[in-house]
GROMACS .gro file of C-alpha atoms in nm:
model
  428
    1MET     CA    1   7.355   9.309  14.995
    2LEU     CA    2   7.522   9.102  14.726
    3ASP     CA    3   7.897   9.060  14.775
    4LEU     CA    4   8.062   9.032  14.436
    5LEU     CA    5   8.384   9.006  14.239
    6VAL     CA    6   8.376   9.205  13.915
    7ALA     CA    7   8.651   9.036  13.717
    8GLY     CA    8   8.840   9.110  13.400
    9GLY     CA    9   8.708   9.459  13.330
   10THR     CA   10   8.865   9.795  13.256
   11VAL     CA   11   8.780  10.082  13.489
   12LEU     CA   12   8.705  10.413  13.318
   13ALA     CA   13   8.757  10.728  13.522
   14PRO     CA   14   8.541  10.970  13.321
   15LEU     CA   15   8.684  11.292  13.463
   16ALA     CA   16   9.044  11.197  13.398
   17GLY     CA   17   8.961  11.003  13.084
   18THR     CA   18   9.186  10.719  13.198
   19PHE     CA   19   9.142  10.343  13.162
   20GLN     CA   20   9.280  10.087  13.409
   21ARG     CA   21   9.255   9.710  13.383
   22ALA     CA   22   9.138   9.596  13.727
   23ASP     CA   23   8.911   9.364  13.922
   24LEU     CA   24   8.676   9.496  14.190
   25ARG     CA   25   8.595   9.313  14.513
   26ILE     CA   26   8.269   9.441  14.660
   27ILE     CA   27   8.172   9.360  15.019
   28GLY     CA   28   7.857   9.490  15.182
   29GLY     CA   29   7.791   9.725  14.892
   30THR     CA   30   8.132   9.891  14.930
   31ILE     CA   31   8.437   9.857  14.706
   32ALA     CA   32   8.681   9.672  14.931
   33GLU     CA   33   8.967   9.616  14.687
   34ILE     CA   34   9.075   9.718  14.336
   35GLY     CA   35   9.358   9.545  14.154
   36PRO     CA   36   9.460   9.293  13.891
   37ASN     CA   37   9.375   8.926  13.926
   38LEU     CA   38   9.200   8.950  14.261
   39ASP     CA   39   9.105   8.633  14.445
   40GLY     CA   40   8.737   8.651  14.522
   41GLY     CA   41   8.731   8.323  14.707
   42ALA     CA   42   8.372   8.200  14.719
   43LEU     CA   43   8.225   8.530  14.597
   44PRO     CA   44   7.992   8.528  14.299
   45VAL     CA   45   8.173   8.655  13.990
   46LEU     CA   46   8.052   8.904  13.729
   47ASN     CA   47   8.261   8.848  13.418
   48ALA     CA   48   8.357   9.191  13.280
   49ARG     CA   49   8.616   9.072  13.032
   50ASP     CA   50   8.633   9.307  12.729
   51ARG     CA   51   8.396   9.543  12.908
   52LEU     CA   52   8.427   9.882  13.070
   53ILE     CA   53   8.330   9.977  13.426
   54SER     CA   54   8.242  10.335  13.511
   55PRO     CA   55   8.064  10.516  13.793
   56GLY     CA   56   7.691  10.463  13.751
   57TRP     CA   57   7.507  10.677  13.499
   58MET     CA   58   7.219  10.920  13.552
   59ASP     CA   59   6.932  11.014  13.319
   60MET     CA   60   6.828  11.362  13.428
   61HIS     CA   61   6.501  11.374  13.233
   62VAL     CA   62   6.252  11.088  13.263
   63HIS     CA   63   5.878  11.047  13.316
   64LEU     CA   64   5.792  10.775  13.566
   65ARG     CA   65   5.418  10.858  13.554
   66GLU     CA   66   5.359  10.769  13.919
   67PRO     CA   67   5.146  10.890  14.093
   68GLY     CA   68   4.829  10.885  13.889
   69GLN     CA   69   4.926  10.736  13.553
   70GLU     CA   70   5.043  10.389  13.651
   71HIS     CA   71   4.886  10.238  13.340
   72LYS     CA   72   5.174  10.400  13.147
   73GLU     CA   73   5.464  10.337  13.386
   74THR     CA   74   5.542  10.305  13.756
   75ILE     CA   75   5.844  10.400  13.959
   76GLU     CA   76   5.937  10.033  13.978
   77THR     CA   77   5.898   9.957  13.606
   78GLY     CA   78   6.066  10.283  13.506
   79CYS     CA   79   6.363  10.201  13.727
   80ARG     CA   80   6.373   9.853  13.576
   81ALA     CA   81   6.405  10.013  13.234
   82ALA     CA   82   6.667  10.253  13.366
   83ALA     CA   83   6.877   9.968  13.502
   84ALA     CA   84   6.856   9.790  13.167
   85GLY     CA   85   6.986  10.107  13.004
   86GLY     CA   86   7.283  10.138  13.240
   87PHE     CA   87   7.143  10.407  13.468
   88THR     CA   88   7.181  10.390  13.845
   89ALA     CA   89   6.995  10.718  13.894
   90VAL     CA   90   6.714  10.912  13.729
   91ALA     CA   91   6.544  11.245  13.786
   92CYS     CA   92   6.168  11.232  13.731
   93MET     CA   93   5.956  11.509  13.586
   94PRO     CA   94   5.653  11.650  13.773
   95ASN     CA   95   5.373  11.598  13.518
   96THR     CA   96   5.210  11.336  13.736
   97ASP     CA   97   4.861  11.330  13.887
   98PRO     CA   98   4.878  11.493  14.134
   99PRO     CA   99   5.180  11.687  14.011
  100ILE     CA  100   5.494  11.708  14.221
  101ASP     CA  101   5.405  12.040  14.381
  102SER     CA  102   5.390  11.944  14.750
  103ARG     CA  103   5.616  11.804  15.017
  104GLU     CA  104   5.394  11.497  15.044
  105VAL     CA  105   5.432  11.397  14.680
  106VAL     CA  106   5.810  11.447  14.689
  107HIS     CA  107   5.836  11.229  14.999
  108SER     CA  108   5.609  10.965  14.848
  109ILE     CA  109   5.826  10.927  14.538
  110ILE     CA  110   6.146  10.906  14.739
  111GLU     CA  111   5.995  10.646  14.973
  112ARG     CA  112   5.859  10.430  14.687
  113ALA     CA  113   6.204  10.420  14.531
  114ALA     CA  114   6.395  10.361  14.854
  115ASN     CA  115   6.467   9.990  14.805
  116LEU     CA  116   6.529   9.994  14.431
  117PRO     CA  117   6.873   9.963  14.267
  118VAL     CA  118   6.815  10.295  14.087
  119ASP     CA  119   6.817  10.624  14.278
  120VAL     CA  120   6.517  10.847  14.201
  121TYR     CA  121   6.540  11.224  14.238
  122PRO     CA  122   6.212  11.420  14.205
  123ILE     CA  123   6.194  11.741  14.005
  124ALA     CA  124   5.921  11.961  14.153
  125CYS     CA  125   5.686  12.204  13.984
  126VAL     CA  126   5.765  12.571  13.927
  127SER     CA  127   5.398  12.666  13.962
  128ARG     CA  128   5.112  12.514  14.158
  129GLY     CA  129   4.945  12.245  13.953
  130ARG     CA  130   5.174  12.339  13.662
  131ALA     CA  131   4.916  12.607  13.585
  132GLY     CA  132   5.163  12.890  13.535
  133ILE     CA  133   4.991  13.124  13.781
  134ASP     CA  134   5.133  13.096  14.135
  135LEU     CA  135   5.477  12.973  14.238
  136THR     CA  136   5.507  12.662  14.450
  137GLU     CA  137   5.667  12.665  14.796
  138MET     CA  138   6.007  12.621  14.638
  139ALA     CA  139   6.215  12.633  14.956
  140GLU     CA  140   5.998  12.367  15.119
  141LEU     CA  141   6.016  12.145  14.810
  142ALA     CA  142   6.394  12.181  14.793
  143ASP     CA  143   6.424  12.090  15.162
  144SER     CA  144   6.204  11.785  15.094
  145GLY     CA  145   6.443  11.650  14.831
  146ALA     CA  146   6.349  11.814  14.499
  147VAL     CA  147   6.665  11.861  14.292
  148ALA     CA  148   6.523  12.114  14.044
  149PHE     CA  149   6.203  12.291  13.939
  150SER     CA  150   6.012  12.254  13.614
  151ASP     CA  151   5.659  12.271  13.481
  152ASP     CA  152   5.784  12.034  13.211
  153GLY     CA  153   5.541  12.004  12.918
  154SER     CA  154   5.357  12.315  13.038
  155PRO     CA  155   5.610  12.587  12.957
  156VAL     CA  156   5.622  12.890  13.186
  157GLN     CA  157   5.463  13.139  12.946
  158SER     CA  158   5.466  13.439  13.181
  159SER     CA  159   5.799  13.622  13.175
  160GLY     CA  160   5.723  13.779  13.511
  161LEU     CA  161   5.656  13.444  13.673
  162MET     CA  162   5.970  13.299  13.518
  163ARG     CA  163   6.180  13.585  13.654
  164ARG     CA  164   6.043  13.533  14.005
  165ALA     CA  165   6.095  13.158  13.976
  166LEU     CA  166   6.459  13.207  13.881
  167GLU     CA  167   6.511  13.446  14.171
  168TYR     CA  168   6.363  13.202  14.423
  169ALA     CA  169   6.545  12.905  14.271
  170ARG     CA  170   6.873  13.089  14.306
  171MET     CA  171   6.809  13.128  14.678
  172CYS     CA  172   6.725  12.755  14.696
  173GLN     CA  173   7.039  12.668  14.498
  174ARG     CA  174   6.838  12.469  14.246
  175PRO     CA  175   6.814  12.500  13.867
  176ILE     CA  176   6.501  12.590  13.678
  177ILE     CA  177   6.430  12.356  13.385
  178ASN     CA  178   6.192  12.504  13.130
  179HIS     CA  179   6.026  12.328  12.839
  180MET     CA  180   6.124  12.589  12.583
  181GLU     CA  181   5.817  12.662  12.376
  182ASP     CA  182   5.606  12.967  12.305
  183LEU     CA  183   5.272  12.791  12.278
  184THR     CA  184   5.116  13.076  12.082
  185MET     CA  185   5.343  13.008  11.783
  186GLY     CA  186   5.249  12.650  11.708
  187PRO     CA  187   4.957  12.542  11.925
  188LYS     CA  188   4.883  12.172  11.897
  189GLY     CA  189   5.130  12.119  11.615
  190HIS     CA  190   5.230  11.766  11.522
  191MET     CA  191   5.578  11.785  11.370
  192HIS     CA  192   5.865  12.019  11.280
  193GLU     CA  193   5.778  12.306  11.048
  194GLY     CA  194   5.964  12.250  10.722
  195LEU     CA  195   5.952  12.090  10.383
  196VAL     CA  196   5.836  11.755  10.521
  197SER     CA  197   5.544  11.898  10.720
  198THR     CA  198   5.441  12.103  10.415
  199ARG     CA  199   5.454  11.799  10.191
  200LEU     CA  200   5.258  11.588  10.440
  201GLY     CA  201   5.008  11.859  10.525
  202LEU     CA  202   5.060  11.823  10.900
  203LYS     CA  203   5.017  12.116  11.139
  204PRO     CA  204   5.370  12.229  11.224
  205VAL     CA  205   5.568  12.324  11.534
  206PRO     CA  206   5.805  12.603  11.424
  207ALA     CA  207   6.163  12.603  11.547
  208LEU     CA  208   6.111  12.965  11.648
  209SER     CA  209   5.861  12.859  11.916
  210GLU     CA  210   6.156  12.698  12.097
  211GLU     CA  211   6.422  12.950  12.006
  212SER     CA  212   6.227  13.259  12.117
  213MET     CA  213   6.169  13.101  12.459
  214VAL     CA  214   6.534  13.003  12.489
  215ALA     CA  215   6.634  13.363  12.412
  216ARG     CA  216   6.390  13.500  12.671
  217ASP     CA  217   6.501  13.265  12.946
  218LEU     CA  218   6.870  13.322  12.877
  219MET     CA  219   6.813  13.696  12.924
  220LEU     CA  220   6.624  13.631  13.247
  221ALA     CA  221   6.899  13.401  13.373
  222GLU     CA  222   7.156  13.668  13.290
  223LEU     CA  223   6.952  13.928  13.477
  224THR     CA  224   6.892  13.717  13.789
  225GLY     CA  225   7.219  13.523  13.805
  226ALA     CA  226   7.017  13.205  13.852
  227HIS     CA  227   7.092  12.862  13.709
  228LEU     CA  228   6.885  12.793  13.399
  229HIS     CA  229   6.885  12.445  13.251
  230VAL     CA  230   6.754  12.412  12.896
  231ALA     CA  231   6.567  12.088  12.842
  232HIS     CA  232   6.576  11.878  12.524
  233VAL     CA  233   6.747  12.127  12.293
  234SER     CA  234   6.635  12.048  11.938
  235THR     CA  235   6.737  12.329  11.701
  236ALA     CA  236   7.053  12.482  11.562
  237LEU     CA  237   6.966  12.836  11.670
  238SER     CA  238   6.883  12.723  12.025
  239THR     CA  239   7.228  12.564  12.040
  240ASP     CA  240   7.391  12.883  11.912
  241LEU     CA  241   7.201  13.097  12.163
  242ILE     CA  242   7.319  12.876  12.450
  243ARG     CA  243   7.675  12.880  12.316
  244GLY     CA  244   7.673  13.260  12.309
  245ALA     CA  245   7.522  13.286  12.656
  246LYS     CA  246   7.788  13.057  12.801
  247ALA     CA  247   8.057  13.273  12.640
  248ARG     CA  248   7.906  13.576  12.820
  249GLY     CA  249   7.916  13.394  13.152
  250VAL     CA  250   7.544  13.323  13.186
  251ARG     CA  251   7.479  13.042  13.429
  252VAL     CA  252   7.318  12.800  13.185
  253THR     CA  253   7.342  12.428  13.123
  254ALA     CA  254   7.166  12.224  12.857
  255GLU     CA  255   7.078  11.871  12.752
  256ALA     CA  256   7.017  11.683  12.429
  257CYS     CA  257   6.791  11.380  12.392
  258THR     CA  258   6.909  11.071  12.211
  259HIS     CA  259   6.627  11.082  11.955
  260HIS     CA  260   6.719  11.439  11.859
  261PHE     CA  261   7.061  11.330  11.737
  262ALA     CA  262   6.947  10.994  11.598
  263LEU     CA  263   6.646  11.088  11.381
  264THR     CA  264   6.522  11.373  11.163
  265ASP     CA  265   6.171  11.483  11.067
  266GLU     CA  266   6.204  11.257  10.761
  267ALA     CA  267   6.132  10.966  10.998
  268VAL     CA  268   5.767  11.074  11.023
  269GLU     CA  269   5.720  11.013  10.652
  270SER     CA  270   5.947  10.710  10.614
  271SER     CA  271   5.774  10.535  10.906
  272GLY     CA  272   5.433  10.577  10.745
  273PHE     CA  273   5.316  10.829  11.005
  274SER     CA  274   5.406  10.606  11.300
  275SER     CA  275   5.300  10.776  11.622
  276ASP     CA  276   5.632  10.659  11.765
  277THR     CA  277   5.795  10.941  11.567
  278LYS     CA  278   5.575  11.204  11.734
  279MET     CA  279   5.748  11.381  12.020
  280HIS     CA  280   5.774  11.718  12.186
  281PRO     CA  281   5.984  11.903  12.083
  282PRO     CA  282   5.951  11.729  11.748
  283LEU     CA  283   6.215  11.561  11.540
  284ARG     CA  284   6.389  11.841  11.351
  285SER     CA  285   6.581  11.885  11.025
  286ALA     CA  286   6.914  11.729  10.929
  287GLU     CA  287   7.078  12.069  10.984
  288ASP     CA  288   6.941  12.080  11.338
  289VAL     CA  289   7.065  11.726  11.408
  290ALA     CA  290   7.414  11.824  11.290
  291ALA     CA  291   7.405  12.128  11.519
  292ILE     CA  292   7.302  11.915  11.818
  293LYS     CA  293   7.597  11.683  11.755
  294SER     CA  294   7.830  11.981  11.726
  295GLY     CA  295   7.693  12.125  12.050
  296LEU     CA  296   7.757  11.798  12.231
  297SER     CA  297   8.107  11.783  12.089
  298ASP     CA  298   8.213  12.136  12.189
  299GLY     CA  299   8.046  12.128  12.532
  300THR     CA  300   7.762  12.370  12.459
  301LEU     CA  301   7.523  12.086  12.544
  302ASP     CA  302   7.634  11.940  12.875
  303ALA     CA  303   7.429  11.625  12.919
  304ILE     CA  304   7.268  11.342  12.723
  305CYS     CA  305   6.925  11.230  12.840
  306THR     CA  306   6.622  11.044  12.706
  307ASP     CA  307   6.302  11.232  12.797
  308HIS     CA  308   6.170  10.877  12.854
  309ALA     CA  309   5.795  10.926  12.795
  310PRO     CA  310   5.598  10.601  12.826
  311HIS     CA  311   5.241  10.568  12.700
  312ALA     CA  312   5.006  10.271  12.703
  313PRO     CA  313   4.959  10.094  12.366
  314PHE     CA  314   4.595  10.202  12.336
  315GLU     CA  315   4.708  10.565  12.364
  316LYS     CA  316   4.976  10.547  12.095
  317GLU     CA  317   4.810  10.306  11.854
  318VAL     CA  318   4.590  10.575  11.700
  319GLU     CA  319   4.618  10.818  11.411
  320PHE     CA  320   4.929  11.035  11.415
  321CYS     CA  321   4.742  11.360  11.477
  322THR     CA  322   4.554  11.228  11.780
  323ALA     CA  323   4.843  11.041  11.943
  324PRO     CA  324   5.021  11.181  12.251
  325TYR     CA  325   5.378  11.303  12.224
  326GLY     CA  326   5.681  11.107  12.337
  327ILE     CA  327   5.874  10.781  12.323
  328ILE     CA  328   6.051  10.556  12.570
  329GLY     CA  329   6.428  10.589  12.566
  330LEU     CA  330   6.605  10.437  12.864
  331GLU     CA  331   6.690  10.100  12.709
  332THR     CA  332   6.819  10.252  12.381
  333ALA     CA  333   7.016  10.548  12.518
  334TRP     CA  334   7.364  10.398  12.513
  335GLY     CA  335   7.316  10.211  12.187
  336LEU     CA  336   7.209  10.533  12.013
  337THR     CA  337   7.496  10.725  12.173
  338GLY     CA  338   7.744  10.466  12.054
  339THR     CA  339   7.598  10.450  11.706
  340HIS     CA  340   7.552  10.821  11.638
  341LEU     CA  341   7.818  10.989  11.851
  342ILE     CA  342   8.101  10.753  11.948
  343SER     CA  343   8.140  10.544  11.632
  344PRO     CA  344   8.155  10.851  11.402
  345GLY     CA  345   8.407  11.019  11.636
  346THR     CA  346   8.183  11.303  11.757
  347LEU     CA  347   8.253  11.201  12.118
  348SER     CA  348   8.508  10.971  12.276
  349VAL     CA  349   8.386  10.702  12.512
  350ALA     CA  350   8.507  10.905  12.811
  351GLU     CA  351   8.334  11.219  12.684
  352ALA     CA  352   8.008  11.033  12.632
  353VAL     CA  353   8.023  10.882  12.981
  354ARG     CA  354   8.083  11.227  13.128
  355LYS     CA  355   7.758  11.341  12.967
  356VAL     CA  356   7.555  11.056  13.121
  357CYS     CA  357   7.738  11.027  13.452
  358VAL     CA  358   7.913  11.345  13.566
  359ALA     CA  359   7.723  11.631  13.401
  360PRO     CA  360   7.370  11.542  13.521
  361ARG     CA  361   7.479  11.514  13.882
  362ARG     CA  362   7.682  11.835  13.870
  363ILE     CA  363   7.384  12.019  13.723
  364PHE     CA  364   7.175  11.904  14.020
  365GLY     CA  365   7.453  11.955  14.275
  366LEU     CA  366   7.470  11.584  14.354
  367PRO     CA  367   7.788  11.393  14.440
  368VAL     CA  368   7.943  11.201  14.153
  369PRO     CA  369   8.012  10.833  14.236
  370GLU     CA  370   8.372  10.714  14.234
  371VAL     CA  371   8.528  10.379  14.158
  372ALA     CA  372   8.760  10.383  14.459
  373VAL     CA  373   8.840  10.169  14.760
  374GLY     CA  374   8.601  10.255  15.041
  375ALA     CA  375   8.341  10.408  14.811
  376SER     CA  376   7.990  10.275  14.775
  377ALA     CA  377   7.977  10.051  14.469
  378ASN     CA  378   7.771  10.247  14.215
  379LEU     CA  379   7.870  10.102  13.880
  380THR     CA  380   7.773  10.060  13.517
  381VAL     CA  381   7.928   9.776  13.314
  382PHE     CA  382   7.918   9.833  12.938
  383ASP     CA  383   8.110   9.845  12.612
  384ALA     CA  384   8.116  10.080  12.316
  385THR     CA  385   8.180   9.830  12.037
  386THR     CA  386   7.929   9.545  12.042
  387GLU     CA  387   7.680   9.555  11.757
  388TRP     CA  388   7.333   9.432  11.847
  389THR     CA  389   6.975   9.462  11.729
  390PHE     CA  390   6.718   9.623  11.957
  391THR     CA  391   6.403   9.412  11.984
  392ARG     CA  392   6.082   9.417  12.187
  393GLU     CA  393   6.238   9.158  12.415
  394ASN     CA  394   6.494   9.420  12.523
  395ILE     CA  395   6.224   9.649  12.660
  396CYS     CA  396   6.182   9.652  13.037
  397SER     CA  397   5.950   9.952  13.050
  398LYS     CA  398   5.579   9.899  13.092
  399ALA     CA  399   5.538  10.083  12.761
  400ARG     CA  400   5.646   9.991  12.408
  401ASN     CA  401   5.635  10.325  12.223
  402THR     CA  402   5.969  10.347  12.043
  403PRO     CA  403   6.066  10.387  11.677
  404PHE     CA  404   6.389  10.192  11.726
  405ILE     CA  405   6.257   9.834  11.720
  406GLY     CA  406   6.479   9.645  11.475
  407SER     CA  407   6.754   9.908  11.478
  408ILE     CA  408   7.115   9.792  11.480
  409MET     CA  409   7.308   9.966  11.756
  410THR     CA  410   7.672   9.990  11.858
  411GLY     CA  411   7.757   9.981  12.226
  412ARG     CA  412   7.585   9.768  12.485
  413VAL     CA  413   7.505   9.784  12.856
  414TRP     CA  414   7.569   9.462  13.046
  415ALA     CA  415   7.488   9.537  13.410
  416ILE     CA  416   7.459   9.789  13.691
  417TYR     CA  417   7.543   9.752  14.058
  418ASN     CA  418   7.404   9.992  14.318
  419HIS     CA  419   7.282   9.969  14.678
  420GLY     CA  420   7.421   9.617  14.699
  421GLN     CA  421   7.206   9.500  14.407
  422LEU     CA  422   7.328   9.359  14.076
  423VAL     CA  423   7.099   9.398  13.775
  424LYS     CA  424   7.206   9.233  13.452
  425SER     CA  425   7.071   9.389  13.136
  426ASN     CA  426   6.824   9.177  12.943
  427SER     CA  427   7.018   9.273  12.632
  428SER     CA  428   7.310   9.069  12.766
   0.00000   0.00000   0.00000
């Protein structure tokens, strides 16, 4: 446990949207005192002058690759990247080997993360082996610590299975997270279907493959009364469908990934077919990007996440059409949010922090940390104004697959503190 004085900062209460200049004295991992000009005595000091302090952030959609794919990422290296990005908690997807479809795998992940400064919450499979045939023992997995259910990149194609999954998840008081894609509409496509894919001659992924699945699952959620969470929304119509469902009282929440409001499908061409612009769902049109930003602004899209998807260099450094989908995103999340949402006025700082701190935990039914005397110190130290250039040296992930190397970003993470551990960002 590192005792610490956090001095000179401004505390942001994201729910109230208030800012208070205050120092924090942390003893034994607990906030012992909050006030101006505190005397820390011999305590180590973290200088937070001109910086904000909020409850620690959570990325609700990451791939830690462990067990089974440790050449891409491990729980430890993924949490190192999360800390660098300002996150004190992550929820990890179940497309591991073996997948997270048993009590033993859930327990193993929780145990491996027990001593890290970043909390790890497993998301368990909807179906055994993510095969889309038989449901997992959902009640047992929930009791073991799974915060949600998803087959992730293997969408639940069977409507009957999805209905039963929603019914069981409702009893378990857990959300179902579906990768929204009808695989029969664009099997093995490489990029968004549109003018760019036509010009480049690349096999497309139509927007309708996502939108038709969103429509189906919203109807099933309305029928069952279960909590549906829509992962990585990427199209304008998907956003509109979710907006309409919320207006009808459907129990639905949704997330947007940073790359889906930072880039369009034009990046595939302008990058020279870089495999770091290949993701799933793909980068969409400028109209879709505008709709995602609007959905974040009006609350249709509840949370901001990364879909952090690390791959080894030898896997990504191949031709575009043979490369796997996905990019890393933990270290760039706040910089992209500041650049594309806060600076243009789409979101205020407090609104953005709510989407990376409060909303993810509420979706999972987890307690939201507080900056209060007597509370465990779970903090992110950051600003929303510093301009900086993202370089390879800023990457803490085991992987390097990102299209944002060399990008100028606005808003920087400086440190996190959680479980008595201080982690300074390597961008500081």
